[in-house]
Coordinates of C-alpha atoms and ligand atoms in Angstrom, one line a residue:
M1 CA -0.3 -5.7 7.7
C2 CA -0.6 -9.4 8.4
G3 CA 0.6 -11.8 5.8
I4 CA -0.9 -15.2 5.0
V5 CA 0.5 -18.2 3.1
G6 CA -0.9 -21.7 2.9
Y7 CA 0.4 -24.7 0.9
I8 CA -1.1 -28.1 -0.1
G9 CA 0.6 -30.4 -2.6
K10 CA 3.2 -33.1 -2.9
R11 CA 6.2 -31.1 -1.6
E12 CA 7.5 -30.4 1.8
A13 CA 5.3 -27.4 2.9
T14 CA 7.6 -25.8 5.5
P15 CA 10.3 -24.4 3.2
I16 CA 7.7 -23.2 0.7
L17 CA 5.7 -21.5 3.5
L18 CA 8.7 -19.8 4.9
E19 CA 9.9 -18.6 1.5
G20 CA 6.4 -17.1 1.0
L21 CA 6.6 -15.4 4.4
K22 CA 10.0 -13.9 3.5
R23 CA 8.4 -12.3 0.5
L24 CA 5.7 -10.8 2.7
E25 CA 8.1 -9.3 5.3
Y26 CA 8.0 -5.9 3.6
R27 CA 4.4 -5.5 4.6
G28 CA 5.4 -5.0 8.2
Y29 CA 4.8 -7.3 11.1
D30 CA 5.9 -8.1 14.7
S31 CA 5.6 -11.9 15.0
A32 CA 5.3 -14.9 12.8
G33 CA 4.3 -18.6 13.0
V34 CA 3.9 -21.7 10.9
A35 CA 1.7 -24.9 11.4
V36 CA 2.1 -28.1 9.4
L37 CA 0.1 -31.4 9.5
Q38 CA 2.6 -34.0 10.6
N39 CA 1.8 -37.6 11.4
E40 CA -1.9 -36.7 11.9
K41 CA -1.1 -33.9 14.3
I42 CA -0.9 -30.2 13.7
E43 CA 2.7 -29.2 14.7
Y44 CA 3.6 -25.5 14.9
K45 CA 6.2 -23.0 15.8
K46 CA 5.7 -19.3 16.6
R47 CA 8.2 -16.5 17.3
T48 CA 8.1 -12.8 18.0
G49 CA 10.5 -10.8 15.8
R50 CA 11.7 -11.7 12.3
V51 CA 10.8 -14.6 10.0
A52 CA 14.5 -15.7 10.1
E53 CA 14.0 -16.6 13.8
L54 CA 10.9 -18.6 13.0
S55 CA 12.7 -20.3 10.1
R56 CA 15.5 -21.5 12.4
A57 CA 12.9 -22.8 14.9
A58 CA 10.8 -24.5 12.3
L59 CA 13.6 -26.1 10.3
N60 CA 15.7 -27.1 13.3
N61 CA 12.7 -28.8 14.9
G62 CA 11.9 -30.9 11.7
L63 CA 8.5 -29.5 11.0
S64 CA 7.5 -31.8 8.1
G65 CA 4.4 -32.4 6.0
T66 CA 2.8 -31.4 2.7
L67 CA 0.0 -29.3 4.2
G68 CA 0.5 -26.2 6.2
I69 CA -0.3 -22.5 6.8
C70 CA 1.8 -19.6 8.1
H71 CA 1.4 -16.0 9.1
T72 CA 3.2 -12.7 9.8
R73 CA 1.2 -10.8 12.4
W74 CA 0.8 -7.0 12.8
A75 CA -0.7 -6.7 16.2
T76 CA -4.4 -5.5 16.4
H77 CA -6.1 -7.5 19.3
G78 CA -3.5 -8.3 21.9
G79 CA 0.2 -7.5 22.4
V80 CA 3.2 -8.8 20.6
T81 CA 3.7 -12.2 22.2
E82 CA 4.2 -15.8 21.0
E83 CA 0.8 -16.7 22.4
N84 CA -0.9 -14.1 20.3
A85 CA 1.1 -15.0 17.1
H86 CA -0.7 -17.0 14.5
P87 CA -1.5 -19.8 13.5
H88 CA -4.1 -20.3 16.3
L89 CA -5.2 -23.9 17.1
S90 CA -8.6 -24.8 18.4
N91 CA -8.9 -26.1 22.0
D92 CA -9.1 -29.7 20.7
G93 CA -6.0 -29.2 18.5
K94 CA -8.0 -30.3 15.4
I95 CA -8.0 -27.0 13.5
A96 CA -5.4 -24.3 12.8
L97 CA -6.2 -20.9 11.4
V98 CA -4.3 -17.8 10.1
H99 CA -6.3 -14.6 9.8
N100 CA -5.8 -11.1 8.5
G101 CA -8.4 -8.6 9.6
V102 CA -10.5 -7.7 12.7
I103 CA -13.4 -9.6 14.1
E104 CA -15.7 -7.0 15.6
N105 CA -18.1 -9.3 17.5
Y106 CA -15.4 -11.6 18.8
L107 CA -16.2 -10.9 22.5
S108 CA -19.8 -12.1 22.2
I109 CA -18.6 -15.2 20.4
K110 CA -15.9 -15.8 23.0
K111 CA -18.6 -15.5 25.7
F112 CA -20.7 -18.2 23.9
L113 CA -17.8 -20.5 23.4
T114 CA -16.7 -20.1 27.0
S115 CA -20.2 -21.1 28.1
K116 CA -19.5 -24.3 26.1
G117 CA -16.4 -25.0 28.1
I118 CA -13.8 -23.7 25.6
T119 CA -10.8 -22.1 27.2
F120 CA -8.4 -19.5 25.6
Y121 CA -4.7 -19.0 25.8
S122 CA -4.4 -15.7 23.9
E123 CA -5.9 -12.2 23.7
T124 CA -6.7 -12.5 20.0
D125 CA -10.0 -12.5 18.0
T126 CA -8.5 -15.1 15.8
E127 CA -8.3 -17.7 18.5
V128 CA -12.1 -17.1 19.0
F129 CA -12.6 -17.6 15.3
V130 CA -10.8 -20.9 15.1
N131 CA -12.7 -22.3 18.1
L132 CA -16.0 -21.2 16.5
I133 CA -15.0 -23.3 13.4
A134 CA -14.1 -26.2 15.7
Y135 CA -17.5 -25.8 17.4
H136 CA -19.3 -26.2 14.1
Y137 CA -16.9 -28.9 13.1
E138 CA -18.2 -31.1 16.0
K139 CA -21.8 -30.2 15.0
E140 CA -21.2 -31.1 11.3
A141 CA -19.9 -34.7 12.1
E142 CA -22.2 -36.2 9.4
S143 CA -21.6 -33.7 6.6
P144 CA -19.7 -35.0 3.6
N145 CA -17.8 -31.7 3.4
R146 CA -17.5 -31.4 7.2
F147 CA -14.5 -29.1 7.4
K148 CA -15.5 -26.7 4.6
E149 CA -19.1 -26.7 6.0
S150 CA -17.8 -25.9 9.5
V151 CA -15.9 -22.9 8.1
R152 CA -18.9 -21.7 6.0
R153 CA -21.3 -21.9 8.9
S154 CA -18.8 -20.0 11.2
L155 CA -18.4 -17.2 8.6
K156 CA -22.2 -16.5 8.8
H157 CA -21.7 -15.5 12.5
I158 CA -18.6 -13.4 12.0
E159 CA -18.9 -9.5 11.8
G160 CA -15.8 -7.7 10.7
T161 CA -13.0 -8.3 8.1
Y162 CA -11.0 -11.3 7.3
G163 CA -8.7 -13.1 5.0
I164 CA -8.2 -16.6 6.3
A165 CA -6.6 -20.0 5.6
A166 CA -7.4 -23.0 7.7
I167 CA -6.4 -26.7 8.0
C168 CA -7.8 -29.6 9.9
R169 CA -6.1 -32.5 11.5
D170 CA -8.6 -35.0 10.1
C171 CA -8.4 -33.7 6.6
P172 CA -4.8 -34.2 5.2
D173 CA -6.0 -33.5 1.7
E174 CA -7.9 -30.2 2.3
M175 CA -7.2 -26.5 2.8
V176 CA -9.9 -23.9 3.1
G177 CA -9.7 -20.1 2.6
A178 CA -12.2 -17.2 2.7
R179 CA -12.2 -13.4 2.5
K180 CA -14.2 -10.4 3.4
G181 CA -12.5 -7.1 3.4
S182 CA -8.9 -8.5 3.4
P183 CA -7.2 -9.7 0.2
L184 CA -6.9 -13.5 -0.5
I185 CA -5.4 -15.1 -3.6
V186 CA -5.1 -18.7 -4.6
G187 CA -2.0 -19.8 -6.5
V188 CA -2.7 -22.7 -8.9
G189 CA 0.5 -24.8 -9.4
E190 CA 1.5 -28.2 -10.8
N191 CA -0.3 -30.6 -8.4
E192 CA -0.1 -28.0 -5.7
Y193 CA -2.0 -25.0 -4.5
L194 CA -1.1 -22.0 -2.4
I195 CA -3.3 -19.4 -0.6
A196 CA -1.8 -16.0 0.2
S197 CA -2.7 -12.5 1.1
D198 CA -0.4 -11.0 -1.5
V199 CA 0.7 -12.1 -5.0
S200 CA 4.3 -11.6 -4.1
A201 CA 4.2 -14.7 -1.8
L202 CA 3.1 -16.9 -4.7
V203 CA 5.0 -15.8 -7.8
S204 CA 8.0 -17.9 -7.2
R205 CA 5.8 -21.0 -7.4
T206 CA 3.2 -20.1 -10.0
S207 CA 1.9 -17.3 -12.2
N208 CA -1.6 -18.7 -12.3
V209 CA -3.8 -17.1 -9.7
V210 CA -7.4 -16.8 -8.6
Y211 CA -8.4 -13.6 -6.9
L212 CA -11.1 -14.2 -4.2
N213 CA -13.9 -11.6 -3.8
D214 CA -15.6 -10.6 -0.6
G215 CA -18.0 -13.4 0.5
E216 CA -16.3 -16.2 -1.3
L217 CA -14.9 -19.4 0.2
V218 CA -12.3 -21.6 -1.5
S219 CA -11.7 -25.3 -0.7
I220 CA -8.8 -27.2 -2.1
K221 CA -9.6 -30.9 -1.6
N222 CA -8.0 -34.0 -3.2
G223 CA -6.3 -31.8 -5.7
E224 CA -9.5 -30.0 -6.8
L225 CA -10.3 -26.3 -6.3
S226 CA -13.9 -25.3 -5.6
L227 CA -15.3 -21.8 -5.0
V228 CA -18.6 -21.1 -3.3
D229 CA -20.4 -18.1 -1.7
Y230 CA -21.7 -18.4 1.8
E231 CA -25.1 -19.6 0.6
E232 CA -23.2 -22.5 -1.1
K233 CA -23.8 -21.2 -4.6
T234 CA -21.0 -22.7 -6.8
L235 CA -18.8 -20.1 -8.5
K236 CA -16.5 -20.5 -11.4
P237 CA -12.9 -19.6 -10.4
E238 CA -11.2 -17.3 -13.0
I239 CA -7.5 -18.0 -13.4
H240 CA -5.4 -14.9 -14.1
Q241 CA -1.8 -14.7 -15.3
V242 CA 0.4 -12.6 -13.1
D243 CA 3.1 -11.0 -15.3
W244 CA 5.5 -10.4 -12.4
D245 CA 9.2 -11.0 -12.8
T246 CA 10.3 -12.3 -9.4
S247 CA 13.6 -10.6 -9.8
E248 CA 11.9 -7.3 -9.5
G249 CA 11.2 -8.0 -5.9
E250 CA 14.9 -8.7 -5.2
L251 CA 17.3 -6.3 -3.5
G252 CA 20.1 -6.7 -6.1
D253 CA 23.2 -4.6 -5.3
F254 CA 21.3 -2.1 -3.2
E255 CA 21.5 -2.0 0.6
H256 CA 17.8 -1.3 1.0
F257 CA 14.7 -1.7 -1.2
M258 CA 13.9 2.0 -0.6
L259 CA 17.2 3.1 -2.2
K260 CA 16.7 0.6 -5.0
E261 CA 13.2 2.0 -5.7
I262 CA 14.4 5.6 -5.6
F263 CA 16.9 4.7 -8.3
E264 CA 14.2 2.8 -10.2
Q265 CA 12.0 5.9 -10.6
S266 CA 13.2 6.8 -14.0
E267 CA 12.2 3.4 -15.3
A268 CA 8.9 3.4 -13.3
I269 CA 8.0 6.8 -14.8
Q270 CA 8.9 5.5 -18.2
N271 CA 6.5 2.6 -17.6
A272 CA 3.7 4.9 -16.5
M273 CA 4.0 6.8 -19.8
R274 CA 4.5 3.9 -22.1
G275 CA 1.8 3.9 -24.9
R276 CA -0.1 6.7 -23.2
F277 CA 0.6 9.7 -25.4
S278 CA -1.8 10.5 -28.2
D279 CA -0.8 10.1 -31.9
D280 CA -0.4 13.8 -32.5
E281 CA 1.6 14.1 -29.3
S282 CA -0.5 16.9 -28.0
S283 CA -2.3 14.9 -25.3
A284 CA -2.3 11.7 -23.4
K285 CA -4.6 8.6 -23.7
F286 CA -5.6 6.0 -21.3
G287 CA -7.2 2.6 -22.0
G288 CA -9.4 1.3 -19.2
L289 CA -11.1 4.4 -18.0
N290 CA -14.4 3.1 -19.3
L291 CA -15.5 6.7 -19.8
S292 CA -16.0 8.2 -23.3
A293 CA -14.6 11.6 -24.2
Q294 CA -18.1 13.0 -24.1
E295 CA -18.7 11.5 -20.6
L296 CA -15.4 13.0 -19.4
R297 CA -16.4 16.4 -20.8
Q298 CA -19.6 16.3 -18.7
I299 CA -17.5 15.8 -15.5
D300 CA -17.8 19.1 -13.6
R301 CA -16.0 18.1 -10.4
I302 CA -13.4 15.6 -9.4
L303 CA -13.1 14.2 -5.9
F304 CA -9.8 12.4 -5.0
C305 CA -9.6 10.0 -2.1
A306 CA -6.6 8.2 -0.7
C307 CA -4.4 7.7 2.3
G308 CA -0.8 8.7 3.3
T309 CA 1.6 9.3 0.4
A310 CA -1.2 8.6 -2.1
W311 CA -3.2 11.4 -0.6
H312 CA -0.2 13.7 -1.2
A313 CA -0.3 12.6 -4.8
C314 CA -4.0 13.6 -4.9
L315 CA -3.1 17.1 -3.6
V316 CA -0.6 17.5 -6.5
G317 CA -3.3 16.2 -8.8
E318 CA -5.6 19.0 -7.6
Y319 CA -3.1 21.7 -8.7
L320 CA -2.4 20.0 -12.0
I321 CA -6.0 19.3 -13.1
E322 CA -7.2 22.7 -12.0
R323 CA -4.3 24.4 -13.9
Y324 CA -4.5 22.4 -17.2
A325 CA -8.1 21.1 -17.3
R326 CA -9.9 23.8 -15.3
I327 CA -12.0 21.2 -13.5
P328 CA -12.8 21.9 -9.8
V329 CA -11.0 19.3 -7.7
E330 CA -11.5 18.3 -4.1
V331 CA -9.2 16.1 -2.1
E332 CA -10.4 14.1 0.8
Y333 CA -8.8 11.5 3.1
A334 CA -10.4 8.2 2.3
S335 CA -11.1 7.5 5.9
E336 CA -13.0 10.8 6.2
F337 CA -14.9 10.6 3.0
R338 CA -16.7 7.3 3.9
Y339 CA -18.4 8.9 6.9
R340 CA -18.8 12.5 5.6
N341 CA -21.8 12.2 3.4
A342 CA -20.4 14.9 1.2
P343 CA -23.0 16.6 -1.1
L344 CA -21.6 15.8 -4.6
D345 CA -23.5 16.2 -7.8
K346 CA -23.9 13.3 -10.2
N347 CA -21.3 14.7 -12.6
T348 CA -18.6 14.2 -10.0
L349 CA -15.9 11.7 -10.8
V350 CA -14.4 10.0 -7.8
I351 CA -10.8 9.0 -8.3
V352 CA -9.0 6.8 -5.7
I353 CA -5.2 6.3 -5.6
S354 CA -3.6 3.4 -4.0
Q355 CA -0.2 1.7 -4.6
S356 CA -1.3 -1.6 -3.0
G357 CA -4.9 -1.5 -4.2
E358 CA -5.8 -3.0 -0.8
T359 CA -5.8 -0.1 1.7
I360 CA -9.1 -0.8 3.5
D361 CA -10.0 2.9 4.1
T362 CA -9.5 3.7 0.4
L363 CA -11.5 0.6 -0.6
A364 CA -14.3 1.7 1.8
A365 CA -14.3 5.2 0.2
L366 CA -14.5 3.6 -3.2
K367 CA -17.5 1.4 -2.2
E368 CA -19.2 4.5 -0.6
A369 CA -18.8 6.4 -3.8
K370 CA -20.2 3.5 -5.9
R371 CA -23.1 3.1 -3.4
K372 CA -24.0 6.7 -4.2
G373 CA -23.8 6.2 -7.9
Y374 CA -20.7 8.2 -8.7
R375 CA -18.4 7.1 -11.5
T376 CA -15.1 5.8 -10.0
L377 CA -11.6 5.5 -11.3
A378 CA -8.6 3.9 -9.6
I379 CA -4.9 4.7 -10.1
N380 CA -3.0 1.8 -8.6
N381 CA 0.1 -0.3 -8.9
S382 CA -1.3 -3.8 -8.2
V383 CA -2.9 -5.6 -11.1
G384 CA -5.9 -7.6 -9.9
S385 CA -6.0 -5.9 -6.5
T386 CA -9.4 -5.4 -4.8
I387 CA -9.5 -1.7 -5.6
A388 CA -8.6 -2.4 -9.2
R389 CA -11.5 -4.9 -9.4
E390 CA -14.0 -2.8 -7.5
S391 CA -13.6 0.5 -9.5
D392 CA -15.5 1.3 -12.7
G393 CA -12.3 1.9 -14.6
G394 CA -8.6 2.6 -13.8
I395 CA -5.0 3.3 -14.7
Y396 CA -2.3 0.8 -13.7
Q397 CA 1.0 2.4 -12.7
H398 CA 3.2 -0.5 -13.9
A399 CA 5.9 0.7 -11.5
G400 CA 6.8 -2.9 -10.5
P401 CA 6.7 -4.2 -6.9
E402 CA 7.4 -1.6 -4.3
V403 CA 8.8 -3.4 -1.3
G404 CA 10.1 -0.6 0.9
V405 CA 7.3 0.5 3.3
A406 CA 8.1 4.2 2.5
S407 CA 6.6 4.8 -0.9
T408 CA 8.9 6.4 -3.5
K409 CA 8.6 5.1 -7.1
A410 CA 4.9 4.5 -6.7
F411 CA 4.5 8.1 -5.6
T412 CA 6.3 9.7 -8.5
S413 CA 4.6 7.2 -10.9
Q414 CA 1.3 8.5 -9.6
L415 CA 2.4 12.1 -10.1
M416 CA 3.3 11.3 -13.7
I417 CA -0.1 9.7 -14.4
L418 CA -1.8 12.7 -12.8
S419 CA 0.2 15.1 -15.0
M420 CA -0.8 13.1 -18.0
M421 CA -4.4 12.9 -16.8
A422 CA -4.5 16.7 -16.4
V423 CA -3.2 17.2 -20.0
Y424 CA -5.7 14.6 -21.3
F425 CA -8.7 16.2 -19.5
G426 CA -7.4 19.6 -20.5
R427 CA -7.2 18.7 -24.2
L428 CA -10.8 17.5 -24.1
R429 CA -11.6 21.1 -23.0
D430 CA -9.8 24.4 -23.3
L431 CA -6.1 23.4 -23.4
S432 CA -4.7 24.3 -26.8
F433 CA -2.9 22.1 -29.2
Q434 CA 0.3 24.1 -28.7
E435 CA 0.0 24.0 -24.9
G436 CA -0.7 20.2 -25.0
L437 CA 2.3 19.7 -27.3
E438 CA 4.6 21.6 -24.9
C439 CA 3.3 19.6 -21.9
V440 CA 3.9 16.3 -23.6
K441 CA 7.3 17.3 -24.7
G442 CA 8.2 18.3 -21.1
L443 CA 6.8 15.2 -19.6
K444 CA 8.7 13.0 -22.0
R445 CA 11.9 14.4 -20.6
V446 CA 11.1 13.5 -17.0
P447 CA 12.8 10.0 -16.9
E448 CA 16.1 11.5 -18.1
L449 CA 15.7 14.4 -15.6
V450 CA 15.0 12.0 -12.7
E451 CA 18.1 10.0 -13.7
N452 CA 20.0 13.3 -13.4
A453 CA 18.4 14.2 -10.1
V454 CA 19.2 11.0 -8.3
Q455 CA 22.9 11.6 -9.1
Q456 CA 22.7 14.1 -6.2
N457 CA 22.7 11.1 -3.9
D458 CA 26.3 11.6 -2.6
A459 CA 25.8 15.4 -2.0
I460 CA 22.5 14.7 -0.2
Y461 CA 24.3 12.1 2.0
K462 CA 26.7 14.8 3.1
I463 CA 23.8 17.1 4.1
A464 CA 22.1 14.2 5.9
E465 CA 25.2 13.7 8.0
K466 CA 24.8 17.3 9.3
Y467 CA 21.2 16.9 10.3
K468 CA 20.9 13.3 11.3
D469 CA 20.6 14.1 15.0
M470 CA 17.9 16.7 14.7
T471 CA 14.7 16.1 16.7
D472 CA 12.3 18.4 14.9
C473 CA 12.1 20.0 11.5
L474 CA 9.7 21.8 9.2
F475 CA 9.2 21.3 5.5
L476 CA 7.8 24.4 3.7
G477 CA 6.5 24.8 0.1
R478 CA 4.0 26.9 -1.8
Q479 CA 1.3 25.8 -4.3
D480 CA 2.2 22.3 -5.7
M481 CA 5.3 22.3 -3.6
F482 CA 3.1 22.2 -0.4
P483 CA 2.1 18.6 -1.0
I484 CA 5.8 17.8 -1.6
A485 CA 6.6 19.4 1.7
L486 CA 4.0 17.2 3.3
E487 CA 5.5 14.2 1.5
G488 CA 9.0 15.1 2.6
A489 CA 7.9 15.4 6.2
L490 CA 6.1 12.0 6.0
K491 CA 9.1 10.3 4.4
L492 CA 11.4 11.6 7.2
K493 CA 9.1 10.9 10.1
E494 CA 8.1 7.4 9.0
I495 CA 11.6 6.0 8.5
S496 CA 13.8 8.1 10.9
Y497 CA 11.2 8.7 13.6
I498 CA 12.1 12.4 13.7
H499 CA 9.1 14.7 14.3
A500 CA 8.6 16.5 11.0
E501 CA 5.8 18.7 9.7
G502 CA 4.9 20.1 6.3
Y503 CA 3.3 23.5 5.9
P504 CA 2.4 26.0 3.2
A505 CA 5.4 28.3 3.4
A506 CA 3.3 31.4 3.9
E507 CA 1.3 29.7 6.7
M508 CA 4.5 29.4 8.8
K509 CA 3.9 32.9 10.1
H510 CA 0.5 31.9 11.5
G511 CA 1.9 29.7 14.3
P512 CA 4.7 27.2 13.3
I513 CA 7.2 30.1 13.3
A514 CA 7.1 29.8 17.1
L515 CA 8.9 26.5 16.6
I516 CA 11.7 28.0 14.6
S517 CA 15.0 28.0 16.4
K518 CA 18.6 26.8 15.8
D519 CA 17.3 23.3 16.9
C520 CA 14.6 23.2 14.2
P521 CA 16.1 22.9 10.7
V522 CA 13.7 24.0 7.9
I523 CA 13.6 22.5 4.4
V524 CA 12.3 25.0 1.9
L525 CA 11.2 24.0 -1.6
A526 CA 12.0 27.1 -3.5
T527 CA 11.6 25.8 -7.0
Q528 CA 9.0 28.0 -8.7
P529 CA 10.4 30.9 -10.6
D530 CA 7.0 32.8 -10.5
I531 CA 7.0 33.0 -6.7
F532 CA 10.7 32.7 -6.1
G533 CA 10.8 36.1 -4.3
K534 CA 8.2 35.0 -1.8
L535 CA 10.2 31.9 -1.0
I536 CA 13.4 33.9 -0.5
S537 CA 11.4 36.1 2.0
N538 CA 10.3 32.9 3.8
I539 CA 13.9 31.7 4.0
Q540 CA 15.0 35.1 5.4
E541 CA 12.2 34.9 8.0
V542 CA 13.5 31.5 9.1
K543 CA 17.2 32.5 9.0
A544 CA 16.4 35.6 11.1
R545 CA 15.3 33.3 13.9
G546 CA 18.5 31.2 13.8
A547 CA 17.2 28.1 12.1
P548 CA 19.4 26.3 9.6
V549 CA 17.8 26.1 6.1
I550 CA 18.1 23.4 3.5
A551 CA 16.8 24.8 0.3
V552 CA 15.7 22.9 -2.9
T553 CA 16.0 25.1 -6.0
C554 CA 16.1 24.7 -9.7
E555 CA 19.2 25.1 -11.8
S556 CA 18.0 28.3 -13.5
H557 CA 17.1 29.9 -10.1
P558 CA 19.7 29.3 -7.5
L559 CA 19.5 31.2 -4.2
P560 CA 21.7 34.2 -3.5
E561 CA 25.1 33.0 -2.2
G562 CA 25.1 32.1 1.5
L563 CA 21.3 32.6 2.0
A564 CA 20.7 28.9 2.8
D565 CA 22.9 26.7 4.9
D566 CA 22.6 23.9 2.3
E567 CA 21.2 23.9 -1.2
I568 CA 20.1 21.0 -3.3
V569 CA 19.6 21.9 -7.0
I570 CA 17.3 20.0 -9.2
P571 CA 17.2 20.1 -13.0
D572 CA 15.0 22.7 -14.8
C573 CA 11.9 21.0 -16.1
H574 CA 8.4 21.6 -17.4
R575 CA 6.1 23.1 -14.7
A576 CA 3.9 20.0 -14.7
A577 CA 7.0 17.8 -13.8
L578 CA 8.2 20.0 -11.0
P579 CA 6.5 18.0 -8.2
I580 CA 8.2 14.8 -9.4
L581 CA 11.7 16.3 -9.6
A582 CA 11.3 18.0 -6.2
S583 CA 10.3 14.7 -4.6
I584 CA 13.7 13.1 -5.3
P585 CA 15.8 15.1 -2.8
M586 CA 13.0 14.6 -0.2
Q587 CA 13.3 10.8 -0.6
L588 CA 17.1 10.7 -0.6
L589 CA 17.4 13.1 2.4
S590 CA 15.0 11.0 4.5
Y591 CA 16.7 7.7 3.4
H592 CA 20.2 8.8 4.4
I593 CA 19.1 10.4 7.7
A594 CA 17.2 7.2 8.7
K595 CA 20.1 5.0 7.7
L596 CA 22.6 7.2 9.6
R597 CA 20.4 6.9 12.6
G598 CA 20.5 3.1 12.3
C599 CA 16.7 2.8 11.6
D600 CA 15.2 -0.2 9.8
V601 CA 14.7 1.8 6.6
D602 CA 12.6 -0.8 4.7
K603 CA 10.5 -2.0 7.6
P604 CA 10.1 1.0 10.0
R605 CA 8.6 0.3 13.4
N606 CA 4.7 0.1 13.7
L607 CA 4.3 0.6 9.9
A608 CA 2.8 -1.7 7.3
K609 CA 3.1 -1.5 3.5
S610 CA -0.5 -2.1 3.0
V611 CA -3.0 -1.1 5.7
T612 CA -5.8 -3.6 5.5
V613 CA -7.2 -2.9 9.0
E614 CA -9.3 0.2 9.8
Ligands
AGP1 C1 3.9 6.0 2.4 O1 5.3 6.1 2.5 C2 3.3 5.1 3.5 N1 3.9 3.8 3.4 C3 1.8 5.1 3.5 O2 1.4 6.4 3.9 C4 1.0 4.7 2.2 O3 1.2 5.7 1.3 C5 -0.5 4.6 2.6 O4 -0.6 3.6 3.5 C6 -1.4 4.3 1.4 O5 -1.0 3.1 0.8 P1 -1.6 2.7 -0.6 O6 -1.0 3.7 -1.6 O7 -1.1 1.3 -0.9 O8 -3.1 2.8 -0.5

């Protein structure tokens, strides 16, 4: 998704802005630009491609000033061109704007502005937006807060979503920002302020941040920060401390963030568990649910909503919670739930899962659930994110920043929290003390077992070498291995661009078996002892049709010699932990295949780390 950084202070803005953009690169983009107020003129540079190219252009051309804005663009309206890259300047060159989001009524506004003689150089909605601000700026010539007022008045005509930062040629001591549906954060530094779409762009300058809510406009003028709503009601900015160690977002000795984050999973899962087991060790406990034990006992249905990998975590959660807590669970894509008008009774608990806490479809589903009066919880990895602030209660993952676009440690951290949630809900109902004790004991071993599982890295690399040129493949699993099959397929397709599908293993016979051939390798998750025989049958059905098989099995239940072409063995573990352990080979296999294919593992084409447009 688009990334925004603005700076106003005493220092040279350009290097600070470009440093912030570099920290936002992981979110995915296809062009970038920077604008700085220099000698009473807005000077700018834009480039398609990487931030490094923009940096060369900006620094080599002496972009200099103490007020500026910059942007990484993930194309929505208009192709990937320099003209369409942000920042966009108004026709008169007085105002520059960067924008994350989609303006739905931009064509009608463009038509109005064209009738006023405004001309356009790009295909974007953002260029329309900045000219609307300039139009109001000319009309507000007598207003004491002319620039802020021109932005505020423009916002009242805008339909859609936005996170913006804007500067004006006549106002060297002022920067304005606003948000509706796309995240925006203000960094409060020593005699300097930053505006950004993501905390990661700010933490190297300050740990004091103000999170904007929808419908709020921030103005930094003459070193003072003011916050108003669109009716000019003054709001009190709340300063939060971000406890983010900037080194966590560094690559260290790893070649890619994805590999680093795969190897960080043991620690991330440890963090998810920390302080969350009950005193008698037979259950889990969570602060921040804002639901009493009695209220939780009255819950008679759980609806999970999420997108992508987080949705796969929800599917695992369904198996875990139904098994250990005996609560009926439904899982819905967030983008589907918001339009489905699902008949749910009032004792339904809606739980959303989101690593970034900013996925707009998940946020919309959360708001829809709240609009209908359901209790809501959020499991997310981003403190202070919009989803964290909009939900009634929640559980932070504490997995640390996940920079690789393909989610790994956030996923297994979500699975750990869901396992603990299943035990917690179960122990409030029919799960016995002994069963609870065994679950907790098993979950506590997971960090050590994950550390063991990632040691298969070299062996999995060798398997990846054999299959790196495949063009199609199937991932099969039963029960809670089915979501892991889906996740394995998503990991592979999103970073290696190989067509991959996940299926319930038994479902293969109802169609996908037609795809099976020597050119369609099949990955089978054969990890459950209780249905091991069924999975062996599935492998035999696949082998009988000439397809190579990569099997994932547990130490205590290896396959008969020679049945599979390749076998990855994971450590034996408690049943509740099996989805976590089975995820590790999926992650490593996709990572090595993508790397062997020369793909951009951390920033795969067309993808964004946080999808903040619908
Ligand atoms: C996962 O590898 C993908 N990057 C993507 O599916 C992601 O899980 C999805 O966009 C949801 O993101 P969130 O968890 O931040 O809401």
